[in-house]
Structures are given as structure tokens and as C-alpha cells.
CSV table of C-alpha atoms in Angstrom, one decimal:
chain,number,residue,atom,x,y,z
A,1,MET,CA,-43.3,34.2,38.8
A,2,SER,CA,-43.9,37.5,40.7
A,3,ARG,CA,-46.1,40.3,39.3
A,4,ALA,CA,-42.9,42.4,38.7
A,5,ALA,CA,-41.4,39.5,36.7
A,6,ARG,CA,-44.6,39.1,34.6
A,7,ASP,CA,-44.7,42.8,33.9
A,8,ALA,CA,-41.0,42.8,32.9
A,9,ALA,CA,-41.5,39.9,30.5
A,10,TYR,CA,-43.7,42.2,28.2
A,11,ASN,CA,-42.2,45.6,29.0
A,12,ASN,CA,-40.5,46.5,25.7
A,13,VAL,CA,-39.8,50.1,26.8
A,14,ALA,CA,-37.9,49.0,29.9
A,15,ALA,CA,-36.0,46.3,27.9
A,16,VAL,CA,-34.6,48.9,25.5
A,17,ALA,CA,-32.5,51.6,27.1
A,18,GLU,CA,-32.8,53.9,24.1
A,19,SER,CA,-36.5,53.3,23.5
A,20,ALA,CA,-37.6,56.9,24.3
A,21,ALA,CA,-35.0,58.4,21.9
A,22,LEU,CA,-36.0,55.9,19.2
A,23,ASN,CA,-39.7,56.6,19.6
A,24,ARG,CA,-39.1,60.3,19.5
A,25,ALA,CA,-37.0,60.1,16.3
A,26,ARG,CA,-39.8,58.1,14.7
A,27,VAL,CA,-42.5,60.5,15.7
A,28,GLU,CA,-40.5,63.5,14.4
A,29,ALA,CA,-39.7,61.7,11.1
A,30,SER,CA,-43.3,60.8,10.7
A,31,ALA,CA,-44.5,64.3,11.2
A,32,ALA,CA,-42.1,65.5,8.6
A,33,PHE,CA,-43.2,62.8,6.2
A,34,ARG,CA,-46.8,63.5,6.7
A,35,ALA,CA,-46.3,67.2,6.1
A,36,THR,CA,-44.3,66.9,2.9
A,37,HIS,CA,-45.8,63.9,1.1
A,38,GLY,CA,-49.0,64.0,-0.9
A,39,GLY,CA,-51.8,61.8,0.1
A,40,ALA,CA,-55.3,61.6,1.4
A,41,LEU,CA,-55.1,62.1,5.2
A,42,ASP,CA,-57.7,61.7,7.9
A,43,LEU,CA,-60.2,59.9,5.8
A,44,PRO,CA,-63.0,58.5,8.1
A,45,TYR,CA,-63.9,54.9,7.7
A,46,GLY,CA,-66.2,54.7,10.8
A,47,PRO,CA,-67.8,56.8,13.5
A,48,GLY,CA,-65.0,56.9,16.0
A,49,GLU,CA,-62.6,59.8,16.4
A,50,ARG,CA,-59.7,57.5,15.6
A,51,ASN,CA,-61.5,55.6,12.8
A,52,LYS,CA,-59.5,57.3,10.1
A,53,TRP,CA,-57.1,56.4,7.3
A,54,ASP,CA,-53.9,58.1,6.0
A,55,LEU,CA,-53.3,57.0,2.4
A,56,TYR,CA,-50.1,57.5,0.4
A,57,PRO,CA,-50.9,56.2,-3.1
A,58,GLY,CA,-48.1,55.2,-5.5
A,59,ALA,CA,-47.9,56.5,-9.0
A,60,ASP,CA,-49.6,53.4,-10.3
A,61,ALA,CA,-53.0,52.7,-8.7
A,62,GLY,CA,-52.5,49.0,-9.4
A,63,ALA,CA,-49.3,48.8,-7.4
A,64,PRO,CA,-49.4,46.7,-4.2
A,65,CYS,CA,-50.5,48.5,-1.0
A,66,LEU,CA,-48.8,47.9,2.3
A,67,VAL,CA,-51.3,48.5,5.2
A,68,VAL,CA,-49.4,49.3,8.4
A,69,ILE,CA,-51.2,48.9,11.7
A,70,HIS,CA,-49.5,50.7,14.5
A,71,GLY,CA,-48.6,49.2,17.9
A,72,GLY,CA,-48.7,50.4,21.5
A,73,TYR,CA,-50.3,47.4,23.3
A,74,TRP,CA,-53.7,48.5,21.9
A,75,GLN,CA,-53.7,51.5,24.3
A,76,MET,CA,-51.0,53.9,23.0
A,77,ASN,CA,-49.8,55.7,19.9
A,78,GLY,CA,-51.6,56.6,16.6
A,79,ARG,CA,-51.2,56.2,12.9
A,80,GLU,CA,-49.7,59.6,12.5
A,81,ALA,CA,-46.6,58.6,14.5
A,82,PHE,CA,-45.7,55.8,12.0
A,83,ALA,CA,-46.0,57.6,8.7
A,84,CYS,CA,-42.3,57.4,8.1
A,85,LEU,CA,-42.6,53.6,7.7
A,86,ALA,CA,-44.1,54.4,4.3
A,87,GLU,CA,-40.6,55.4,3.0
A,88,GLY,CA,-39.4,51.8,2.5
A,89,VAL,CA,-41.9,50.3,0.1
A,90,ALA,CA,-42.9,53.6,-1.4
A,91,ALA,CA,-39.4,53.8,-2.8
A,92,HIS,CA,-40.3,50.7,-4.8
A,93,GLY,CA,-43.5,52.2,-6.2
A,94,TRP,CA,-45.9,50.8,-3.6
A,95,SER,CA,-48.8,52.5,-2.0
A,96,VAL,CA,-49.0,52.7,1.8
A,97,ALA,CA,-52.1,53.0,4.0
A,98,LEU,CA,-52.2,53.5,7.8
A,99,PRO,CA,-55.4,53.0,9.7
A,100,GLY,CA,-56.2,54.4,13.2
A,101,TYR,CA,-58.3,52.6,15.8
A,102,THR,CA,-59.9,53.3,19.1
A,103,LEU,CA,-57.5,52.7,22.0
A,104,ALA,CA,-58.2,50.8,25.3
A,105,PRO,CA,-59.8,51.4,27.7
A,106,ASP,CA,-62.2,53.3,25.4
A,107,ALA,CA,-62.6,50.2,23.4
A,108,SER,CA,-62.3,46.5,24.1
A,109,LEU,CA,-59.9,44.4,22.1
A,110,THR,CA,-62.9,42.8,20.5
A,111,LYS,CA,-64.0,46.2,19.3
A,112,ILE,CA,-60.5,47.2,18.2
A,113,ALA,CA,-60.2,44.0,16.1
A,114,GLY,CA,-63.6,44.8,14.6
A,115,GLU,CA,-62.5,48.3,13.7
A,116,ILE,CA,-59.6,46.9,11.7
A,117,ARG,CA,-61.9,44.8,9.7
A,118,MET,CA,-64.2,47.8,9.1
A,119,ALA,CA,-61.2,49.8,7.9
A,120,LEU,CA,-60.3,47.1,5.4
A,121,ASP,CA,-63.9,47.0,4.2
A,122,TRP,CA,-63.7,50.7,3.6
A,123,LEU,CA,-60.3,50.4,1.8
A,124,ALA,CA,-61.6,47.7,-0.5
A,125,GLU,CA,-64.6,49.8,-1.4
A,126,HIS,CA,-63.1,53.2,-1.6
A,127,GLY,CA,-59.4,52.8,-2.1
A,128,ALA,CA,-59.5,53.0,-5.9
A,129,ARG,CA,-60.9,56.5,-5.9
A,130,HIS,CA,-57.9,57.5,-3.9
A,131,GLY,CA,-55.4,55.8,-6.2
A,132,ILE,CA,-55.1,52.5,-4.3
A,133,ALA,CA,-56.4,49.5,-6.3
A,134,GLY,CA,-53.7,46.9,-6.1
A,135,PRO,CA,-53.2,43.9,-3.9
A,136,ILE,CA,-53.2,44.6,-0.1
A,137,ILE,CA,-50.4,43.3,2.0
A,138,LEU,CA,-51.5,43.6,5.7
A,139,SER,CA,-48.7,44.4,8.1
A,140,GLY,CA,-48.4,45.6,11.7
A,141,TRP,CA,-45.9,46.0,14.4
A,142,SER,CA,-46.2,44.8,18.0
A,143,ALA,CA,-50.0,45.0,18.9
A,144,GLY,CA,-50.5,45.9,15.2
A,145,ALA,CA,-48.9,42.6,14.2
A,146,HIS,CA,-51.5,40.8,16.4
A,147,LEU,CA,-54.3,42.7,14.7
A,148,ALA,CA,-52.8,41.9,11.3
A,149,ALA,CA,-52.6,38.2,12.1
A,150,LEU,CA,-56.3,38.3,13.2
A,151,ALA,CA,-57.4,40.1,10.0
A,152,LEU,CA,-55.4,38.0,7.5
A,153,ASP,CA,-58.5,36.2,6.5
A,154,HIS,CA,-60.2,39.4,5.3
A,155,PRO,CA,-61.3,39.0,1.6
A,156,ALA,CA,-59.3,42.1,0.6
A,157,VAL,CA,-56.0,40.9,2.0
A,158,ALA,CA,-53.6,39.0,-0.2
A,159,ALA,CA,-50.8,38.3,2.3
A,160,GLY,CA,-49.4,39.5,5.6
A,161,LEU,CA,-46.2,40.7,7.3
A,162,ALA,CA,-46.4,40.5,11.1
A,163,VAL,CA,-43.5,42.3,13.0
A,164,SER,CA,-42.7,41.8,16.6
A,165,GLY,CA,-46.2,40.6,17.5
A,166,ILE,CA,-48.0,39.1,20.5
A,167,TYR,CA,-50.0,36.0,19.4
A,168,GLU,CA,-51.0,34.4,22.7
A,169,LEU,CA,-53.0,36.8,24.9
A,170,GLY,CA,-53.5,34.7,28.0
A,171,PRO,CA,-50.3,35.7,29.9
A,172,LEU,CA,-51.2,39.4,29.4
A,173,ARG,CA,-54.1,39.1,31.8
A,174,ASP,CA,-51.6,38.9,34.7
A,175,THR,CA,-49.6,42.0,33.7
A,176,TYR,CA,-49.9,45.8,33.7
A,177,ILE,CA,-51.1,45.7,30.2
A,178,ASN,CA,-54.4,44.3,31.2
A,179,GLU,CA,-55.2,47.2,33.5
A,180,LYS,CA,-56.6,49.1,30.5
A,181,LEU,CA,-57.3,46.2,28.2
A,182,LYS,CA,-59.4,44.2,30.7
A,183,LEU,CA,-59.2,40.9,28.8
A,184,SER,CA,-61.5,38.1,29.9
A,185,ASP,CA,-60.5,34.5,29.6
A,186,GLU,CA,-63.0,34.1,26.8
A,187,GLU,CA,-61.8,37.1,24.9
A,188,ALA,CA,-58.1,36.0,25.2
A,189,ALA,CA,-59.0,32.6,23.8
A,190,ARG,CA,-61.1,34.1,20.9
A,191,LEU,CA,-58.5,36.7,19.9
A,192,SER,CA,-55.2,34.7,20.3
A,193,PRO,CA,-53.9,33.8,16.9
A,194,LEU,CA,-52.1,30.8,18.4
A,195,ARG,CA,-55.4,29.3,19.4
A,196,LEU,CA,-57.3,30.0,16.2
A,197,PRO,CA,-57.6,28.0,13.0
A,198,VAL,CA,-54.7,28.7,10.7
A,199,ILE,CA,-55.4,31.1,7.8
A,200,ALA,CA,-54.1,29.7,4.5
A,201,LYS,CA,-52.6,32.9,3.1
A,202,PRO,CA,-48.9,33.8,3.1
A,203,LEU,CA,-47.8,35.4,6.4
A,204,THR,CA,-44.2,36.4,7.0
A,205,ILE,CA,-43.5,36.6,10.7
A,206,ALA,CA,-40.5,38.7,11.8
A,207,TYR,CA,-38.9,39.5,15.1
A,208,GLY,CA,-35.7,41.1,16.4
A,209,SER,CA,-33.1,38.8,17.8
A,210,CYS,CA,-32.9,41.2,20.8
A,211,GLU,CA,-36.6,41.3,21.6
A,212,VAL,CA,-37.9,40.2,24.9
A,213,PRO,CA,-38.2,36.3,25.0
A,214,ALA,CA,-42.0,36.3,25.2
A,215,LEU,CA,-42.3,38.0,21.8
A,216,ILE,CA,-39.6,35.8,20.2
A,217,GLY,CA,-41.4,32.7,21.6
A,218,ASP,CA,-44.8,33.8,20.2
A,219,SER,CA,-43.3,34.5,16.8
A,220,ARG,CA,-41.6,31.2,16.6
A,221,ALA,CA,-44.7,29.4,17.9
A,222,LEU,CA,-47.0,31.0,15.3
A,223,HIS,CA,-44.7,30.1,12.5
A,224,ALA,CA,-44.3,26.5,13.7
A,225,ARG,CA,-48.1,26.1,14.0
A,226,ARG,CA,-48.5,27.4,10.4
A,227,ALA,CA,-45.7,25.2,9.1
A,228,GLN,CA,-47.3,22.1,10.6
A,229,VAL,CA,-50.2,22.5,8.1
A,230,HIS,CA,-47.9,23.7,5.2
A,231,VAL,CA,-49.2,27.2,4.7
A,232,PRO,CA,-46.7,29.7,3.2
A,233,GLY,CA,-44.8,32.3,5.1
A,234,ALA,CA,-41.2,32.8,6.2
A,235,LEU,CA,-39.9,33.2,9.8
A,236,VAL,CA,-37.5,36.2,9.7
A,237,PRO,CA,-35.3,36.9,12.8
A,238,VAL,CA,-33.7,40.3,12.2
A,239,ALA,CA,-30.2,40.1,13.6
A,240,GLY,CA,-29.3,42.6,16.3
A,241,ALA,CA,-32.7,44.3,16.2
A,242,ASP,CA,-34.7,45.1,19.3
A,243,HIS,CA,-38.4,45.9,19.5
A,244,PHE,CA,-37.9,49.4,18.2
A,245,THR,CA,-34.9,49.3,15.9
A,246,ILE,CA,-36.6,46.5,13.9
A,247,LEU,CA,-38.8,49.3,12.4
A,248,LEU,CA,-35.7,50.6,10.6
A,249,ALA,CA,-35.8,47.4,8.6
A,250,LEU,CA,-39.3,48.3,7.3
A,251,ARG,CA,-38.5,52.0,6.9
A,252,SER,CA,-35.3,51.6,4.8
A,253,PRO,CA,-35.9,50.9,1.1
A,254,THR,CA,-33.1,48.3,1.3
A,255,GLY,CA,-34.3,46.9,4.7
A,256,VAL,CA,-34.8,43.2,5.2
A,257,LEU,CA,-38.5,43.7,6.0
A,258,VAL,CA,-39.0,45.7,2.9
A,259,ARG,CA,-37.5,42.9,0.9
A,260,GLN,CA,-39.8,40.5,2.7
A,261,ALA,CA,-42.8,42.6,1.8
A,262,LEU,CA,-41.8,42.8,-1.9
A,263,ALA,CA,-41.4,39.0,-1.9
A,264,LEU,CA,-45.0,38.5,-0.9
A,265,VAL,CA,-46.3,39.8,-4.2
A,266,PRO,CA,-45.6,37.4,-7.1
């Protein structure tokens, strides 16, 4: 495989002709949501500039909380640009929380994964004073799904929803993604969910049927590995969705991914 072919295998933007317009619409909707909805914004959980939470508590502090980790191949985007994803489960009375994290190359993937765990520590300790005291469902999209799968074992997490994730990091070392990420062989092995012990908590794994094959393959492989040891969690192919339109299924109160999230809480 040529370098160009390896790059194309993981280039979600190039694979979706309308990606720029879809991202722009999400950013604009998120800015409007953030400006008009009450919540506790920009709450620091650590020393880094991006170590902040945006919290949108439901009316009932004991309601479940969907934590949404943003994507961007660990080197782009921020929590603010995904606030509109709160609309889906919030319509069902849930709380929503969005953590930020330091981006590569300013942080290694090891550090980024550690920041997510630090953020969850903070939420477990301080969430109740901000109206979030219910079970935590840890979710993420793209790189955020990878981080959610890694942190599923955190004591505060009840279950997970991983959307359009990358669960085997080895192939990324030979692509443009690694120019900023700078993964070593050791780090790729230690942080690839497909090479780690299975976490025995419910994890729903979703992908769009029009995703690039590499992401579809990773999603199917992670679900198959978990199914082999009989841990709970559905595999959810979202028909007709690509890497960006799949987020509409999490944003809409009637979306299939909202229904999957609701099903994770007994």
C-alpha cells in the first residue's frame, strides 16, 4: 500500500464531500446552544488550558449523564464545537457533560488519555454540586470514541457508547495522522482497545454504513472481541450515515443513537 493509499484509508474529511458544510453547521449550532442554554461552562478540572468541562445538568440531579468526548484525531476541535449534541438526550431529561483535552502535538496520546481519566475523577467528585449526580454513560465520536473505550473501566462510568471510533492504532503510525501524534510502537500497543483486556461493562459500538472501511472494521472487530467473552453491548450500524452525518443520530431526540444511550440505563 502506498503512503497516499494509507492516508486515504483514514481521511474522513476527504471521504465525505460535504464534510466542511456538515462541520460548519455543527459548529454554528453548538455556538447557539452554548449561548442559550443554562449550564456550568469552562469549569477547570486540571492545569491545562483545555482541561475544562461544559456541564448541562438536567432538571433532576439524579438523571443519567451522557459524557461526550469530542473527536478530531486527537489533534483538532474542542468541546465547544459539539455542544449541540446535548440536544438529543437532554430532551429525555438527561444531563450532558463535555470535557476538553490537550491536543497533539502539545500532548502525547498517553497524556490525553490520562486527562480524560482526570476529568472523570473531577466529575465524580464535583458533579453533584453542579446538578449532576446520576449514572455516567461515557460516549465519544471518532477519536473521542477511542478515548471512551479506553476509559470505560473508570469507577464512575456505568456504561459506554462509542461512535465511529478507531480501536487499533498501529496502522496510524504510517499515515499523516502520526505527524503530530508521534505514536511509538509501545504506545500504540498500550492504547489500542483491540489489544487490551476486555472491560466487562456495557459498551454499545456504533458506526455509519458509509464510513471508511478501516473504521467499520475496527468497530466490528471490537464488538466481536467483546462478544467472544460474553460482555454486554450492541453493535449498531447506522444505515446511510457517514462519519459526520452519524452525529445527527445522537443529536436528534428520536435518533437511533439516542435510543441506544437510553437503553444503557436500566
